[in-house]
Short mmCIF file of C-alpha atoms and ligand atoms in Angstrom, two decimals:
data_model
loop_
_atom_site.label_atom_id
_atom_site.label_comp_id
_atom_site.label_asym_id
_atom_site.label_seq_id
_atom_site.Cartn_x
_atom_site.Cartn_y
_atom_site.Cartn_z
CA MET A 1 -13.13 11.09 -17.30
CA PHE A 2 -10.09 12.53 -18.43
CA PRO A 3 -6.75 9.93 -19.26
CA PHE A 4 -4.57 9.22 -16.75
CA HIS A 5 -0.48 8.90 -17.18
CA GLY A 6 0.64 9.10 -12.97
CA VAL A 7 1.12 11.34 -10.48
CA ASP A 8 5.38 12.18 -10.34
CA TYR A 9 6.10 15.37 -8.35
CA LEU A 10 9.72 14.16 -6.64
CA GLU A 11 10.64 11.63 -9.16
CA PHE A 12 9.24 8.76 -7.20
CA ASP A 13 9.54 6.53 -10.13
CA GLY A 14 13.45 6.68 -9.73
CA LEU A 15 13.19 4.85 -6.46
CA LEU A 16 11.00 1.76 -7.80
CA SER A 17 12.46 -0.89 -9.90
CA ASP A 18 12.35 -1.89 -13.63
CA GLU A 19 9.97 -5.20 -12.68
CA GLU A 20 7.74 -2.86 -10.06
CA LYS A 21 6.53 -0.03 -12.71
CA LEU A 22 5.83 -3.43 -14.84
CA VAL A 23 3.61 -4.83 -12.68
CA ARG A 24 2.13 -1.07 -12.06
CA GLN A 25 1.67 -0.36 -15.62
CA THR A 26 -0.05 -3.52 -16.42
CA VAL A 27 -2.61 -3.20 -13.05
CA ARG A 28 -2.88 0.51 -14.57
CA GLU A 29 -3.80 -1.20 -18.21
CA PHE A 30 -6.17 -3.69 -16.56
CA VAL A 31 -8.06 -0.73 -14.78
CA ASP A 32 -8.23 1.51 -18.03
CA ARG A 33 -9.92 -1.75 -19.72
CA GLU A 34 -11.81 -3.29 -17.61
CA VAL A 35 -13.16 -1.24 -14.98
CA LEU A 36 -12.95 2.38 -15.74
CA PRO A 37 -15.65 1.74 -18.84
CA GLN A 38 -18.18 0.40 -17.26
CA ILE A 39 -17.50 1.41 -13.42
CA GLU A 40 -20.15 4.25 -12.96
CA GLU A 41 -22.74 1.75 -14.24
CA TRP A 42 -21.50 -0.89 -11.50
CA ASN A 43 -21.54 1.38 -8.97
CA ARG A 44 -25.19 3.00 -10.25
CA GLU A 45 -26.64 -0.32 -9.83
CA ALA A 46 -24.95 -1.46 -6.83
CA LYS A 47 -22.78 -4.68 -8.95
CA PHE A 48 -20.09 -6.14 -8.15
CA PRO A 49 -18.07 -6.97 -11.27
CA LYS A 50 -17.84 -10.71 -10.49
CA HIS A 51 -16.88 -11.72 -14.30
CA LEU A 52 -12.88 -9.77 -13.68
CA VAL A 53 -12.01 -12.11 -10.97
CA PRO A 54 -11.03 -15.00 -13.58
CA LEU A 55 -8.74 -12.28 -14.91
CA MET A 56 -7.52 -10.63 -11.46
CA ALA A 57 -6.90 -14.32 -11.18
CA GLU A 58 -5.01 -15.13 -14.26
CA LEU A 59 -3.00 -11.49 -13.86
CA GLY A 60 -1.81 -13.15 -10.12
CA PHE A 61 -3.95 -10.23 -8.23
CA PHE A 62 -4.96 -12.31 -5.69
CA GLY A 63 -2.20 -13.57 -2.57
CA ALA A 64 0.15 -11.88 -4.72
CA ASN A 65 2.74 -11.21 -2.28
CA LEU A 66 2.24 -15.35 -0.73
CA ARG A 67 4.64 -18.21 -1.34
CA GLY A 68 4.23 -21.14 -2.44
CA TYR A 69 0.27 -22.79 -3.48
CA GLY A 70 0.31 -21.13 -7.10
CA CYS A 71 1.03 -17.65 -5.75
CA ALA A 72 2.67 -15.06 -7.74
CA GLU A 73 5.79 -14.16 -5.35
CA MET A 74 5.75 -10.71 -5.70
CA SER A 75 7.34 -8.43 -3.52
CA ASN A 76 4.89 -6.97 -0.86
CA VAL A 77 6.23 -3.18 -3.07
CA GLN A 78 4.82 -4.62 -6.26
CA TYR A 79 1.71 -5.87 -4.33
CA GLY A 80 1.18 -2.47 -3.15
CA LEU A 81 1.51 -0.87 -6.62
CA ILE A 82 -1.56 -3.03 -7.58
CA MET A 83 -3.32 -2.53 -4.81
CA GLN A 84 -2.53 1.08 -5.60
CA GLU A 85 -4.15 0.78 -9.43
CA LEU A 86 -6.56 -1.16 -8.58
CA GLU A 87 -8.36 1.35 -6.21
CA ARG A 88 -7.53 4.21 -8.81
CA GLY A 89 -10.09 2.31 -10.87
CA ASP A 90 -12.81 1.57 -7.86
CA SER A 91 -11.83 1.24 -3.69
CA GLY A 92 -14.42 -1.69 -3.89
CA LEU A 93 -12.60 -3.78 -6.42
CA ARG A 94 -8.84 -2.84 -4.03
CA SER A 95 -11.45 -4.07 -1.03
CA PHE A 96 -12.14 -7.52 -2.73
CA VAL A 97 -8.70 -8.01 -3.53
CA SER A 98 -7.74 -7.19 0.13
CA VAL A 99 -10.18 -9.40 1.84
CA GLN A 100 -9.03 -12.06 -0.55
CA GLY A 101 -5.87 -12.39 -0.11
CA ALA A 102 -4.88 -10.64 2.88
CA LEU A 103 -7.91 -11.74 5.09
CA VAL A 104 -8.36 -14.97 3.97
CA MET A 105 -5.34 -16.90 1.97
CA TYR A 106 -2.71 -15.38 4.35
CA PRO A 107 -4.04 -16.64 7.64
CA ILE A 108 -4.58 -20.08 5.79
CA ARG A 109 -1.00 -19.70 4.73
CA GLU A 110 0.53 -18.34 7.57
CA TYR A 111 -2.01 -20.21 10.37
CA GLY A 112 -3.20 -22.89 8.63
CA SER A 113 -2.78 -27.14 7.82
CA GLU A 114 -1.06 -28.73 5.37
CA GLU A 115 -4.58 -29.82 4.45
CA GLN A 116 -6.21 -26.23 4.24
CA ARG A 117 -3.83 -24.66 2.63
CA GLN A 118 -3.93 -27.38 -0.35
CA ARG A 119 -7.70 -27.36 -0.43
CA TRP A 120 -8.13 -23.24 -0.18
CA LEU A 121 -4.73 -21.78 -1.73
CA PRO A 122 -4.55 -22.95 -4.86
CA LEU A 123 -8.61 -22.32 -5.87
CA MET A 124 -8.78 -18.96 -4.33
CA GLN A 125 -5.42 -18.11 -5.93
CA GLN A 126 -7.19 -18.77 -9.53
CA GLY A 127 -10.48 -17.50 -8.59
CA LYS A 128 -12.46 -20.49 -8.37
CA ALA A 129 -13.15 -20.51 -4.73
CA ILE A 130 -14.12 -16.62 -3.09
CA GLY A 131 -13.39 -15.88 0.77
CA CYS A 132 -14.98 -13.61 3.25
CA PHE A 133 -13.66 -12.96 6.71
CA GLY A 134 -15.81 -12.24 9.26
CA LEU A 135 -14.45 -10.30 12.28
CA THR A 136 -16.74 -7.65 12.62
CA GLU A 137 -20.48 -8.00 15.04
CA PRO A 138 -23.53 -5.65 14.96
CA ASP A 139 -22.03 -4.52 18.92
CA PHE A 140 -18.46 -4.76 18.36
CA GLY A 141 -16.60 -3.80 15.48
CA SER A 142 -13.62 -1.47 16.76
CA ASN A 143 -13.16 -3.57 19.99
CA PRO A 144 -13.60 -7.01 18.13
CA GLY A 145 -12.62 -8.75 21.27
CA GLY A 146 -15.39 -8.09 22.89
CA MET A 147 -17.06 -10.71 20.43
CA ARG A 148 -20.15 -12.53 21.14
CA THR A 149 -19.70 -15.61 18.58
CA ARG A 150 -18.98 -18.54 20.27
CA ALA A 151 -17.62 -21.94 19.10
CA ARG A 152 -18.08 -24.68 21.59
CA GLN A 153 -16.55 -28.43 21.13
CA ASN A 154 -18.57 -31.46 20.60
CA GLY A 155 -16.15 -34.38 20.12
CA ASP A 156 -14.30 -33.74 16.82
CA SER A 157 -16.36 -30.91 15.13
CA TYR A 158 -17.43 -27.21 17.12
CA ILE A 159 -20.31 -25.14 17.21
CA LEU A 160 -21.09 -22.22 15.97
CA ASN A 161 -23.34 -19.64 16.85
CA GLY A 162 -23.36 -15.58 16.58
CA GLU A 163 -23.49 -12.95 14.13
CA LYS A 164 -21.17 -11.22 12.14
CA ALA A 165 -21.72 -7.37 10.52
CA TRP A 166 -20.11 -5.62 7.56
CA ILE A 167 -18.35 -8.66 6.01
CA THR A 168 -17.27 -8.06 2.46
CA SER A 169 -17.52 -10.35 -0.34
CA GLY A 170 -19.96 -12.50 2.29
CA THR A 171 -22.92 -13.69 -0.19
CA ILE A 172 -20.24 -14.56 -2.52
CA ALA A 173 -18.01 -16.29 -1.10
CA ASP A 174 -17.85 -19.86 -1.37
CA VAL A 175 -15.83 -19.33 2.52
CA ALA A 176 -15.79 -17.71 5.33
CA LEU A 177 -13.47 -17.49 7.82
CA VAL A 178 -15.48 -16.92 10.92
CA TRP A 179 -13.59 -15.98 14.33
CA ALA A 180 -15.45 -17.11 16.70
CA ARG A 181 -14.86 -17.45 21.34
CA ALA A 182 -13.58 -20.95 22.03
CA GLN A 183 -12.82 -21.96 25.59
CA ASP A 184 -9.32 -21.66 24.60
CA GLY A 185 -9.56 -18.07 22.92
CA ILE A 186 -10.16 -16.78 19.74
CA ARG A 187 -9.59 -19.08 17.43
CA GLY A 188 -10.81 -19.03 13.26
CA PHE A 189 -12.40 -21.82 11.80
CA LEU A 190 -13.66 -21.79 7.90
CA VAL A 191 -17.38 -22.25 7.32
CA GLU A 192 -18.15 -23.54 3.87
CA LYS A 193 -20.64 -22.09 1.57
CA GLY A 194 -24.23 -23.95 2.54
CA THR A 195 -23.15 -25.50 5.97
CA PRO A 196 -26.27 -25.86 7.35
CA GLY A 197 -27.48 -23.30 9.16
CA PHE A 198 -24.88 -20.65 8.25
CA THR A 199 -26.15 -17.89 6.24
CA SER A 200 -26.08 -14.49 4.82
CA LYS A 201 -27.58 -11.44 3.71
CA ASP A 202 -26.48 -8.51 1.46
CA ILE A 203 -26.59 -5.07 3.47
CA LYS A 204 -28.34 -2.56 1.08
CA GLY A 205 -28.68 1.19 0.62
CA LYS A 206 -25.15 1.70 1.22
CA TRP A 207 -23.63 4.93 -0.49
CA SER A 208 -19.85 3.86 -0.42
CA LEU A 209 -18.42 0.70 -2.19
CA ARG A 210 -21.71 0.01 -4.01
CA ALA A 211 -19.28 -1.93 -6.61
CA SER A 212 -18.54 -3.91 -3.74
CA VAL A 213 -21.23 -7.39 -1.58
CA THR A 214 -21.18 -6.55 2.21
CA SER A 215 -22.82 -8.57 3.98
CA THR A 216 -24.25 -10.09 7.16
CA LEU A 217 -23.74 -13.39 8.56
CA ALA A 218 -25.77 -15.57 11.04
CA LEU A 219 -24.06 -18.84 12.46
CA GLN A 220 -26.75 -21.14 14.46
CA ASP A 221 -25.73 -23.92 15.52
CA VAL A 222 -23.11 -24.27 13.08
CA LEU A 223 -21.78 -27.84 13.05
CA VAL A 224 -17.57 -27.63 11.36
CA PRO A 225 -15.47 -30.21 11.74
CA ALA A 226 -12.44 -29.82 14.36
CA THR A 227 -10.25 -29.89 11.13
CA ASN A 228 -11.70 -26.22 9.82
CA MET A 229 -10.11 -24.61 12.39
CA LEU A 230 -6.88 -22.60 11.86
CA PRO A 231 -4.58 -24.33 13.53
CA GLY A 232 -1.94 -22.15 13.77
CA VAL A 233 -2.97 -19.23 16.20
CA LYS A 234 -5.15 -18.29 19.10
CA GLY A 235 -6.13 -15.00 20.61
CA LEU A 236 -6.91 -11.47 18.47
CA LYS A 237 -3.09 -11.62 17.28
CA GLY A 238 -5.13 -14.21 14.98
CA PRO A 239 -7.50 -11.73 13.32
CA LEU A 240 -5.50 -8.51 13.79
CA SER A 241 -2.30 -10.11 12.02
CA CYS A 242 -4.63 -10.39 9.36
CA LEU A 243 -5.48 -6.65 9.70
CA THR A 244 -2.02 -5.95 9.76
CA GLN A 245 -1.55 -7.58 5.89
CA ALA A 246 -4.52 -6.01 4.37
CA ARG A 247 -3.91 -2.58 6.35
CA TYR A 248 -0.27 -2.21 4.19
CA GLY A 249 -2.60 -2.65 1.11
CA ILE A 250 -4.92 -0.28 2.09
CA GLY A 251 -2.20 2.12 2.52
CA TRP A 252 -1.36 2.05 -1.20
CA GLY A 253 -4.72 2.06 -2.26
CA ALA A 254 -6.19 5.04 -1.00
CA ILE A 255 -3.01 6.66 -2.36
CA GLY A 256 -4.76 5.42 -6.18
CA ALA A 257 -7.78 6.83 -4.98
CA ALA A 258 -6.07 9.92 -4.85
CA MET A 259 -4.24 10.43 -7.83
CA ALA A 260 -7.65 9.53 -9.81
CA CYS A 261 -9.26 12.91 -8.34
CA TYR A 262 -5.98 15.03 -8.34
CA ASN A 263 -5.50 14.23 -12.14
CA GLU A 264 -9.77 14.94 -12.63
CA ALA A 265 -10.02 17.79 -10.74
CA LEU A 266 -6.21 19.00 -12.56
CA GLU A 267 -7.57 18.61 -15.67
CA TYR A 268 -10.91 19.81 -15.46
CA ALA A 269 -8.87 22.78 -13.99
CA LYS A 270 -7.08 23.39 -16.70
CA ALA A 271 -9.88 23.36 -19.06
CA ARG A 272 -12.84 25.00 -17.00
CA LYS A 273 -12.97 28.54 -17.70
CA GLN A 274 -15.01 30.88 -15.93
CA PHE A 275 -14.35 35.26 -15.44
CA ASP A 276 -12.85 36.44 -18.64
CA GLU A 277 -12.37 33.34 -20.27
CA LYS A 278 -9.49 31.66 -17.73
CA PRO A 279 -9.02 28.69 -16.46
CA ILE A 280 -9.90 28.26 -12.78
CA ALA A 281 -6.63 26.56 -13.22
CA SER A 282 -5.10 29.98 -13.30
CA HIS A 283 -7.38 31.28 -10.04
CA GLN A 284 -5.00 31.70 -6.68
CA MET A 285 -7.19 29.54 -4.68
CA ILE A 286 -7.80 26.76 -6.64
CA GLN A 287 -3.91 26.49 -7.58
CA ALA A 288 -3.38 26.53 -3.54
CA LYS A 289 -5.20 23.21 -3.35
CA PHE A 290 -3.33 21.43 -6.57
CA ALA A 291 -0.28 22.58 -4.07
CA ASP A 292 -1.59 20.69 -1.01
CA MET A 293 -2.83 17.27 -2.84
CA ILE A 294 0.38 17.37 -4.91
CA THR A 295 2.27 17.50 -2.04
CA GLU A 296 0.28 15.37 0.28
CA ILE A 297 0.40 12.71 -2.47
CA THR A 298 3.77 12.90 -2.85
CA LYS A 299 4.13 12.08 1.07
CA ALA A 300 1.74 9.53 0.64
CA GLN A 301 4.06 7.75 -1.82
CA LEU A 302 6.53 7.67 -0.08
CA LEU A 303 5.44 6.52 3.36
CA ALA A 304 4.24 3.52 1.37
CA LEU A 305 7.32 2.75 -0.11
CA GLN A 306 9.18 3.22 3.16
CA VAL A 307 6.98 0.62 4.51
CA GLY A 308 7.16 -1.81 1.43
CA ARG A 309 10.53 -1.70 1.60
CA LEU A 310 10.19 -2.31 5.67
CA LYS A 311 8.33 -4.96 4.79
CA ASP A 312 9.78 -6.56 2.27
CA GLN A 313 12.64 -6.62 4.74
CA GLY A 314 10.60 -8.10 7.53
CA ARG A 315 10.81 -5.32 9.54
CA ALA A 316 7.92 -3.63 9.18
CA GLU A 317 5.55 -3.01 12.32
CA PRO A 318 2.08 -3.40 12.83
CA ALA A 319 2.38 0.57 14.25
CA HIS A 320 4.20 1.67 10.80
CA VAL A 321 1.22 0.03 8.87
CA SER A 322 -1.42 2.52 11.31
CA MET A 323 0.63 5.06 10.19
CA LEU A 324 0.49 4.33 6.72
CA LYS A 325 -2.96 3.70 6.42
CA ARG A 326 -4.30 6.54 8.92
CA ASN A 327 -2.46 9.22 6.82
CA ASN A 328 -2.91 7.84 3.27
CA VAL A 329 -6.55 7.20 3.83
CA LYS A 330 -7.05 10.93 5.52
CA ILE A 331 -5.19 12.70 2.39
CA ALA A 332 -7.03 10.35 -0.03
CA LEU A 333 -10.22 11.90 1.88
CA ASP A 334 -9.41 15.37 2.01
CA ILE A 335 -8.30 15.17 -1.85
CA ALA A 336 -10.86 13.93 -3.19
CA ARG A 337 -13.35 16.74 -0.99
CA SER A 338 -10.83 19.41 -2.31
CA ALA A 339 -11.39 17.98 -6.18
CA ARG A 340 -15.13 17.65 -5.40
CA ASP A 341 -14.86 21.48 -4.59
CA ILE A 342 -12.99 22.08 -8.56
CA LEU A 343 -15.23 20.91 -10.26
CA GLY A 344 -17.97 23.10 -9.22
CA ALA A 345 -21.74 21.16 -9.52
CA ASN A 346 -19.84 18.47 -11.98
CA GLY A 347 -18.33 17.53 -9.29
CA VAL A 348 -21.32 15.75 -7.63
CA ALA A 349 -22.84 13.66 -11.08
CA ASP A 350 -21.14 10.15 -11.91
CA GLU A 351 -20.11 11.36 -15.32
CA TYR A 352 -16.69 12.08 -13.28
CA PRO A 353 -15.41 9.73 -10.74
CA ILE A 354 -14.81 12.14 -7.95
CA PHE A 355 -17.87 11.68 -5.93
CA ARG A 356 -17.37 7.78 -6.34
CA HIS A 357 -14.06 7.90 -4.77
CA MET A 358 -15.49 10.37 -2.05
CA CYS A 359 -17.88 7.91 -0.53
CA ASN A 360 -15.72 4.34 -0.97
CA LEU A 361 -13.32 6.49 0.82
CA GLU A 362 -15.79 6.84 3.77
CA SER A 363 -16.17 3.33 4.09
CA VAL A 364 -12.29 3.15 3.84
CA TYR A 365 -11.15 5.41 6.79
CA THR A 366 -13.54 3.67 8.86
CA TYR A 367 -12.98 -0.38 8.09
CA GLU A 368 -9.65 -1.99 8.84
CA GLY A 369 -9.24 0.06 12.09
CA THR A 370 -11.00 3.73 11.90
CA HIS A 371 -8.79 6.60 11.61
CA ASN A 372 -9.07 6.97 15.57
CA ILE A 373 -8.30 3.16 16.64
CA HIS A 374 -5.17 4.09 14.07
CA THR A 375 -4.16 7.34 15.93
CA LEU A 376 -4.21 5.48 19.47
CA VAL A 377 -2.08 2.96 18.11
CA ILE A 378 0.89 5.57 16.64
CA GLY A 379 0.09 7.15 20.48
CA GLU A 380 0.69 3.87 22.04
CA ARG A 381 3.85 3.37 19.76
CA VAL A 382 5.19 6.64 20.94
CA THR A 383 3.91 6.86 24.25
CA GLY A 384 3.99 3.29 25.46
CA ILE A 385 0.68 3.91 27.06
CA ALA A 386 -2.41 2.50 25.53
CA ALA A 387 -5.23 4.74 25.52
CA TYR A 388 -8.37 2.74 24.11
CA LYS A 389 -10.42 2.42 27.07
C1 FAD B 1 -17.93 -0.82 3.46
C2 FAD B 1 -17.40 -1.65 4.57
C3 FAD B 1 -17.26 -3.24 4.62
C4 FAD B 1 -16.25 -4.24 5.75
N1 FAD B 1 -15.97 -5.10 5.64
C5 FAD B 1 -15.29 -6.01 6.49
C6 FAD B 1 -15.18 -7.08 6.44
O1 FAD B 1 -15.12 -7.55 5.59
N2 FAD B 1 -14.98 -7.95 7.84
C7 FAD B 1 -14.94 -7.64 8.69
O2 FAD B 1 -15.31 -8.73 10.01
N3 FAD B 1 -15.49 -6.36 9.04
C8 FAD B 1 -15.80 -5.57 7.87
N4 FAD B 1 -16.30 -4.62 7.95
C9 FAD B 1 -16.37 -3.36 9.07
C10 FAD B 1 -15.40 -2.44 9.77
O3 FAD B 1 -14.24 -2.71 9.91
C11 FAD B 1 -16.30 -1.60 11.36
O4 FAD B 1 -16.95 -0.94 10.76
C12 FAD B 1 -14.95 -1.03 11.91
O5 FAD B 1 -14.19 -1.78 12.95
C13 FAD B 1 -15.76 0.24 13.19
O6 FAD B 1 -16.49 -0.72 14.00
P1 FAD B 1 -17.93 0.13 14.02
O7 FAD B 1 -18.47 0.53 12.50
O8 FAD B 1 -18.68 -0.97 14.47
O9 FAD B 1 -17.54 1.16 14.73
P2 FAD B 1 -17.43 1.82 15.77
O10 FAD B 1 -16.06 0.94 16.58
O11 FAD B 1 -18.49 1.59 16.72
O12 FAD B 1 -16.31 2.72 16.12
C14 FAD B 1 -17.51 4.58 15.68
C15 FAD B 1 -16.79 5.85 15.98
O13 FAD B 1 -16.01 5.39 17.61
C16 FAD B 1 -14.26 5.89 17.63
N5 FAD B 1 -14.47 5.20 18.33
C17 FAD B 1 -14.03 3.61 18.62
N6 FAD B 1 -14.06 3.58 19.94
C18 FAD B 1 -12.70 4.46 20.42
C19 FAD B 1 -12.13 4.70 21.24
N7 FAD B 1 -11.36 3.65 22.07
N8 FAD B 1 -11.67 5.95 20.69
C20 FAD B 1 -11.38 7.07 19.96
N9 FAD B 1 -12.76 6.42 19.33
C21 FAD B 1 -13.62 5.53 19.40
C22 FAD B 1 -14.46 5.14 16.28
O14 FAD B 1 -12.87 5.31 15.86
C23 FAD B 1 -15.46 5.61 15.12
O15 FAD B 1 -15.01 6.78 14.99
C24 FAD B 1 -16.65 -3.25 6.88
C25 FAD B 1 -16.73 -2.10 6.67
C26 FAD B 1 -17.65 -1.66 6.19
C27 FAD B 1 -18.12 0.08 6.10
#
């Protein structure tokens, strides 16, 4: 793997404050030191590097843009830069941090009771408790509104029944935020590990996000106190608002994966010689690929920064975040595929990071709203007509 010194074609760094650059540099060094030397091994072994959780907690990664309860209270742009650098390491690691902060801590902070916040947020910020987010079901992915998981009230408790699929961190989580249909609409329940009737199992055989745990959750007559329900939100807007937070981080994260692939392919192309001892970087068709890649990375950076600045002013809308996630993941996947091609046969080997990023990005393209679904969100925003059905 070649050293990485950032990708900045259009003086993007001039748009960042010193504080933002410092956050980015800290995470960059963490990834260089703690992740890159071993990531290919973890990826081969399908092993989540759990030992990094306390280190990441110490650096303030979990719930970094949330207020209070021990969180780092960073801006949304700083948070985005953390996601970018983490995903330059691996999308699986970034996924873990996204789920912990944006999909579990955020809803507890936003919709939880004071007791739930006090109980979980400091623990999760310190990495002493891990969370997962159970929305998707085997038969309901893009359309979570069809969910079959039910919560039936029984005095001061609820009884949960159902099944969740493709849940990041499922088997390692201390608490699952399970979305279920109750009598008054979809509600979020905090289900603790070890609650009778609640089980989880890892999904084996993934070719993508191998350094991340993905699981199924089963709930069979799981009794949870009514105080475990998030009191502050009802209906699909609960889970969807969490997804907007996570998708925002993904939009930045994808840039990290794209930069890693671009950097690797560029250094490789300058060193690799074919035909008359000329570097392959001297060929026009290879240069055309780099011109496309760097243009798309630059556009992605500007898009992420603008959405981040709007978010910091409280003006980012879900449809803005859809454009960010849709565009940046798509260009990252395209860049990974081009970079893979530039490395020739070496591009399929895990001596280089590109194929791993490419496989990871296939999941990122699908989760948190597929590319198609974000297309429809943007379509709805500009036409005023929802075309999902
Ligand atoms: C590694 C990984 C981790 C994940 N982690 C989590 C997690 O932590 N928590 C969680 O709840 N979920 C998680 N997911 C699930 C993820 O969010 C879903 O896979 C995603 O929402 C898509 O659902 P689906 O797989 O059922 O695909 P489907 O909804 O069946 O879609 C299949 C295809 O049909 C297209 N499609 C569907 N409806 C339409 C339409 N109306 N118009 C046009 N095209 C359409 C889709 O775009 C897609 O191309 C994870 C998934 C993966 C792969």
